[in-house]
Short mmCIF file of C-alpha atoms in Angstrom, two decimals:
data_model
loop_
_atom_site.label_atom_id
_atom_site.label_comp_id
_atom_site.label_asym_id
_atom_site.label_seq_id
_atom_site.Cartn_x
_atom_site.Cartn_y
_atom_site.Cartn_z
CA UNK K 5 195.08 134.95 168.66
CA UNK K 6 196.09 134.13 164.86
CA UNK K 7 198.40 131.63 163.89
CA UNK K 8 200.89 132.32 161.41
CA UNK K 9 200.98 130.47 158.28
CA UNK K 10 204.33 129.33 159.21
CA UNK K 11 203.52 127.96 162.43
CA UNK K 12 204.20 123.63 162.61
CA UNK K 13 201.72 122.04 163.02
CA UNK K 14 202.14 120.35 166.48
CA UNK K 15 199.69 118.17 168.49
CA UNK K 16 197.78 119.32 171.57
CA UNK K 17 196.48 116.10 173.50
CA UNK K 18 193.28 116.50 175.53
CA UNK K 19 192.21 114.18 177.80
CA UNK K 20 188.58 115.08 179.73
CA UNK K 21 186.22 113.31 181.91
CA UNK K 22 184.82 113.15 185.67
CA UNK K 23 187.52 112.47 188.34
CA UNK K 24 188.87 109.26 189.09
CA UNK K 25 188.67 108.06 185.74
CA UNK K 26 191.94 107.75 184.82
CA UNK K 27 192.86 110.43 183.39
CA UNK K 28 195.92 111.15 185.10
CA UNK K 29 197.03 107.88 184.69
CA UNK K 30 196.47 108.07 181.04
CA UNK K 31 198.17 111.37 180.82
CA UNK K 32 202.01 110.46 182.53
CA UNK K 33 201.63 107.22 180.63
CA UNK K 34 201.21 109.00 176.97
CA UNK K 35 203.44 111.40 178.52
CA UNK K 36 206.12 108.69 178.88
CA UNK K 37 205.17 107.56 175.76
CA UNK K 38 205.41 110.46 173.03
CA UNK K 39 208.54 112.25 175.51
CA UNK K 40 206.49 115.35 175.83
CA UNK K 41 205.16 116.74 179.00
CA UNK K 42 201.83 117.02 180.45
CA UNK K 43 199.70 119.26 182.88
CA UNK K 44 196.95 118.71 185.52
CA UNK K 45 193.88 121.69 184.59
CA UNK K 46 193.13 121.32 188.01
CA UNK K 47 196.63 123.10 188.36
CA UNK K 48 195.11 126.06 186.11
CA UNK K 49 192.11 125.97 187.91
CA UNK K 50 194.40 126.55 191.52
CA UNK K 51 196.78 129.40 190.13
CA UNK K 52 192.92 131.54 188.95
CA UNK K 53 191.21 130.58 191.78
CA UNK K 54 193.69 131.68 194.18
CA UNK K 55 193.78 135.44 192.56
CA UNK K 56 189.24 135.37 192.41
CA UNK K 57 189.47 134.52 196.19
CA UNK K 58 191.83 137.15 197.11
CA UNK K 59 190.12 140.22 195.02
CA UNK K 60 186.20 139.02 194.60
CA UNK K 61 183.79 138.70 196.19
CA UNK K 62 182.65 136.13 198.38
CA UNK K 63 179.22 135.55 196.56
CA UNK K 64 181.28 135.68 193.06
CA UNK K 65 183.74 133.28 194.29
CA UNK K 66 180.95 130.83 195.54
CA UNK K 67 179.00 131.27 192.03
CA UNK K 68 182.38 130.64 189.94
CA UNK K 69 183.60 127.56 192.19
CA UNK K 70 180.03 126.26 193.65
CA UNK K 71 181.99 122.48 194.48
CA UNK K 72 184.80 124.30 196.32
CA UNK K 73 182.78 126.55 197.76
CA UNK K 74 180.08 123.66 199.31
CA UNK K 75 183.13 121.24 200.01
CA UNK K 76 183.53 120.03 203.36
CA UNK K 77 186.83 118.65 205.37
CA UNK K 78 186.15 114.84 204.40
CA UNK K 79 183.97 113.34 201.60
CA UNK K 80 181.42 112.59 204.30
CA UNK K 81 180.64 115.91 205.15
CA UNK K 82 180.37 116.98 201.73
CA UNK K 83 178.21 114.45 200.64
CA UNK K 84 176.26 115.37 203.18
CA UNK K 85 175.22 118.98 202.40
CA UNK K 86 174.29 118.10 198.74
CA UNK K 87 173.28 114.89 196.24
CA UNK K 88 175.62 113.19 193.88
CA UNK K 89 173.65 114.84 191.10
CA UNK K 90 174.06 118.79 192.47
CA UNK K 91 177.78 117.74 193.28
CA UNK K 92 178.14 116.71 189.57
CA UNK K 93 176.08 119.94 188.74
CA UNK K 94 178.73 122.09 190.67
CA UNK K 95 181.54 120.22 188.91
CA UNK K 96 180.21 121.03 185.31
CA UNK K 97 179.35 124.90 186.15
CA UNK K 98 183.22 125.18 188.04
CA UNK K 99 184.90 123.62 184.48
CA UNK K 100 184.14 126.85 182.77
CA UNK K 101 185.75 129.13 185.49
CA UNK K 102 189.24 127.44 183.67
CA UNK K 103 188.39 127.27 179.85
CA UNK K 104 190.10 130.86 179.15
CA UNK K 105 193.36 129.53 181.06
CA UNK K 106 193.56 126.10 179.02
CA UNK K 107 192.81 128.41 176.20
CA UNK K 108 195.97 130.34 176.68
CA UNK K 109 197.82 127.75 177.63
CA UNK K 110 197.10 125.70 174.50
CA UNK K 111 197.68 128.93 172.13
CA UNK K 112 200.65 129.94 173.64
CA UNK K 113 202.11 125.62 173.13
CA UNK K 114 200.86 125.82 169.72
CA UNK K 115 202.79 128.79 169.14
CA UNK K 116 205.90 128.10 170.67
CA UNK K 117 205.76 124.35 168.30
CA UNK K 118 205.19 122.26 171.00
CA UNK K 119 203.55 119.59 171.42
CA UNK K 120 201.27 119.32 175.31
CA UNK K 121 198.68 116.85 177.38
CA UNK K 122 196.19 118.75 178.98
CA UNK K 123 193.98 116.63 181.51
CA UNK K 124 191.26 117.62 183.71
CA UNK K 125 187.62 117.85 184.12
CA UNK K 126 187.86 120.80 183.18
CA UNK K 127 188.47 119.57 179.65
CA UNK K 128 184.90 119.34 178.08
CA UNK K 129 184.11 118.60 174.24
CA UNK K 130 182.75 122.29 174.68
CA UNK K 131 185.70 123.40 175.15
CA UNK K 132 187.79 121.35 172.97
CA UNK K 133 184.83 122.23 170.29
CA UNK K 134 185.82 126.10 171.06
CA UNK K 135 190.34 125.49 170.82
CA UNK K 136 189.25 123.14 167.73
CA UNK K 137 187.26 126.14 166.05
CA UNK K 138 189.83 128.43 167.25
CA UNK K 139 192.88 126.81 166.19
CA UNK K 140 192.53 124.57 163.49
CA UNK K 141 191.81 120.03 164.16
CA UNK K 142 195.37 119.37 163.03
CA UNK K 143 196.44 120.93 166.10
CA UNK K 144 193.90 118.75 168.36
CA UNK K 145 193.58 115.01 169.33
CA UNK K 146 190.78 114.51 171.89
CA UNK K 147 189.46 111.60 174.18
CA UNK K 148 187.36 111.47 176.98
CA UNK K 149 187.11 108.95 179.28
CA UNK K 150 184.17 107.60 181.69
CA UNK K 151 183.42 105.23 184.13
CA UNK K 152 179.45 104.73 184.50
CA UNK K 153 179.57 101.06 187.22
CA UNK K 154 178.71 101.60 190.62
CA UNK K 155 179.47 98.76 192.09
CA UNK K 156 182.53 98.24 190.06
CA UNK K 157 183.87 101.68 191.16
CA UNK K 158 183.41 101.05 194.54
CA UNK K 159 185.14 97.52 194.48
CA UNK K 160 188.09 99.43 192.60
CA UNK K 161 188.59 102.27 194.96
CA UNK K 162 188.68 99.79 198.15
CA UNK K 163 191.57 97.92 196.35
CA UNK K 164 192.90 101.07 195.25
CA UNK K 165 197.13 101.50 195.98
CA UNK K 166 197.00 105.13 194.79
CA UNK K 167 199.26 107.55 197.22
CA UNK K 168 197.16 110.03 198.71
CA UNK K 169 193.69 108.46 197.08
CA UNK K 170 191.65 111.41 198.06
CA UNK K 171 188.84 109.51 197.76
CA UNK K 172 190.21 106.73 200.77
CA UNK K 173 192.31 109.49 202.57
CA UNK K 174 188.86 111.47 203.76
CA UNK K 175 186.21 108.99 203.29
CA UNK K 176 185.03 106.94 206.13
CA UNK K 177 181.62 105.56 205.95
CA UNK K 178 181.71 103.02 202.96
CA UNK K 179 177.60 104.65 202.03
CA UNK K 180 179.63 107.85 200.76
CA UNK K 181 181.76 105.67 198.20
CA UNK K 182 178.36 105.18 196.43
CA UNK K 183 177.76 108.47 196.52
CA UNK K 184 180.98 109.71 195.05
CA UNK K 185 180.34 106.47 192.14
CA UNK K 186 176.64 107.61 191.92
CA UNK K 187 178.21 111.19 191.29
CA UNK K 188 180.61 110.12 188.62
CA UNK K 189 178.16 107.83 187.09
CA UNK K 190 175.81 110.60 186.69
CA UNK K 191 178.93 113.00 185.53
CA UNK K 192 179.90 110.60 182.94
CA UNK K 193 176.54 110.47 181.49
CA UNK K 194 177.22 114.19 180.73
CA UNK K 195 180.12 113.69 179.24
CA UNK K 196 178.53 111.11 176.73
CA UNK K 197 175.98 113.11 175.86
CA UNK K 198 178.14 116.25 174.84
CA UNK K 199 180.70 114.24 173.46
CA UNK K 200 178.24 112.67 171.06
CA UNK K 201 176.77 116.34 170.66
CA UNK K 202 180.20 117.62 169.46
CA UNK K 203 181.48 114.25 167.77
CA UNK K 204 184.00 113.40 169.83
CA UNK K 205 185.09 109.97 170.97
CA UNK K 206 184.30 108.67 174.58
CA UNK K 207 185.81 105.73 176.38
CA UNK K 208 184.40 103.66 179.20
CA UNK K 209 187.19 102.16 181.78
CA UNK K 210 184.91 100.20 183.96
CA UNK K 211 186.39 97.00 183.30
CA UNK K 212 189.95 96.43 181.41
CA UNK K 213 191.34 99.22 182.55
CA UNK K 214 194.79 98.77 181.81
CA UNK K 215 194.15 97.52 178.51
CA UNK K 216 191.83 100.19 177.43
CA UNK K 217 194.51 102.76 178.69
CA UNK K 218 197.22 100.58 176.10
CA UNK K 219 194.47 101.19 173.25
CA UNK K 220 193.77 105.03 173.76
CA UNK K 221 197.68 105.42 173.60
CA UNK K 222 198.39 103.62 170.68
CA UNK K 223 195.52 105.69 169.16
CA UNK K 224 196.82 108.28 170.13
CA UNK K 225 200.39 107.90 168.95
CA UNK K 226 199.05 107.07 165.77
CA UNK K 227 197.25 109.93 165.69
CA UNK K 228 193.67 108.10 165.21
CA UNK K 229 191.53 110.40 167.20
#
């Protein structure tokens, strides 16, 4: 899709990185910040996937959502039927079942002048390489965010006062929080290396969270990114 010449130029916001990051967090606080509203790609990701499990194929749904398709009732259980580093596989391989539908839904924001945050692992610096190419950079201001501490995670999530942590809500044994922070370790390292591949900036939140959050907003508002 084209954009006309007399299209204003308004700001896209994408926010990427492996879950439990902070992303979300980032997102309603910009959100808050800049008045302009903001949308989960995991909520993308729910409306295709929904449609793909009704009309496909069992064995294409499986290959086009591998981490939903090996996910188990708790954390435990799904930890248990593969490593943190096939887990973090499934998660990169499942981002690209949603690229066309962030696609659309940034073209069709850009068109209508308005300004959006998209968040979500689903939100790689391939794809904000591809909406970049697409669309034109004055349209785009990217970060992605990381979190590469084990220990550190762990000791966050126990203290964690999130409602509905999905993490704490179906994790029991305190070895699968390592796994999940092994997982997102490993994840992040991804994320670093095709955010340096596509020049993008990448932000660790292992320690200062809250002020590192402060910083990536005030870039952003400034438009620094």
């Amino acid at each position: 899709m084209e954009i006309s010449c007399y299209t204003i130029f308004n700001m896209i916001y994408l926010i990427g990185g492996p879950p439990k990051c902070g992303k979300t967090t980032l997102a309603k606080k910009l959100s808050k910040k800049l008045k302009i509203q903001w949308v989960a790609s995991d909520t993308l990701q729910i409306v295709a996937r929904k449609y793909v499990a009704k009309y496909a194929p069992k064995e294409t749904y499986e290959k086009l959502y591998p981490h939903n398709a090996l996910k188990g009732k708790t954390n435990d259980e799904t930890y248990s039927l593969a490593t943190p580093k096939q887990i973090s596989n499934n998660y990169i391989r499942q981002a690209k079942t949603s690229y066309d539908a962030i696609d659309m839904f940034a073209i069709c924001e850009i068109t209508d002048g308005n300004d959006y945050i998209i968040e979500g692992y689903h939100v790689t610096p391939q794809l904000a390489a591809r909406l970049i190419k697409q669309y034109g950079k004055e349209h785009f201001q990217v970060v992605f965010i990381v979190k590469k501490d084990i220990e550190e995670f762990v000791k966050n999530v126990e203290k964690s006062t999130t409602p509905n942590d999905w993490i704490l809500a179906k994790t029991k044994n305190r070895e699968t929080l390592y796994k999940i922070a092994e997982m997102i370790s490993k994840y992040s390292q991804y994320f670093e290396s095709e955010a340096k591949k596509y020049k993008f900036k990448v932000k660790n939140l292992d320690r200062d969270f809250n002020k590192e959050i402060r910083a990536i907003i005030n870039k952003f508002a400034a438009q620094e990114f």
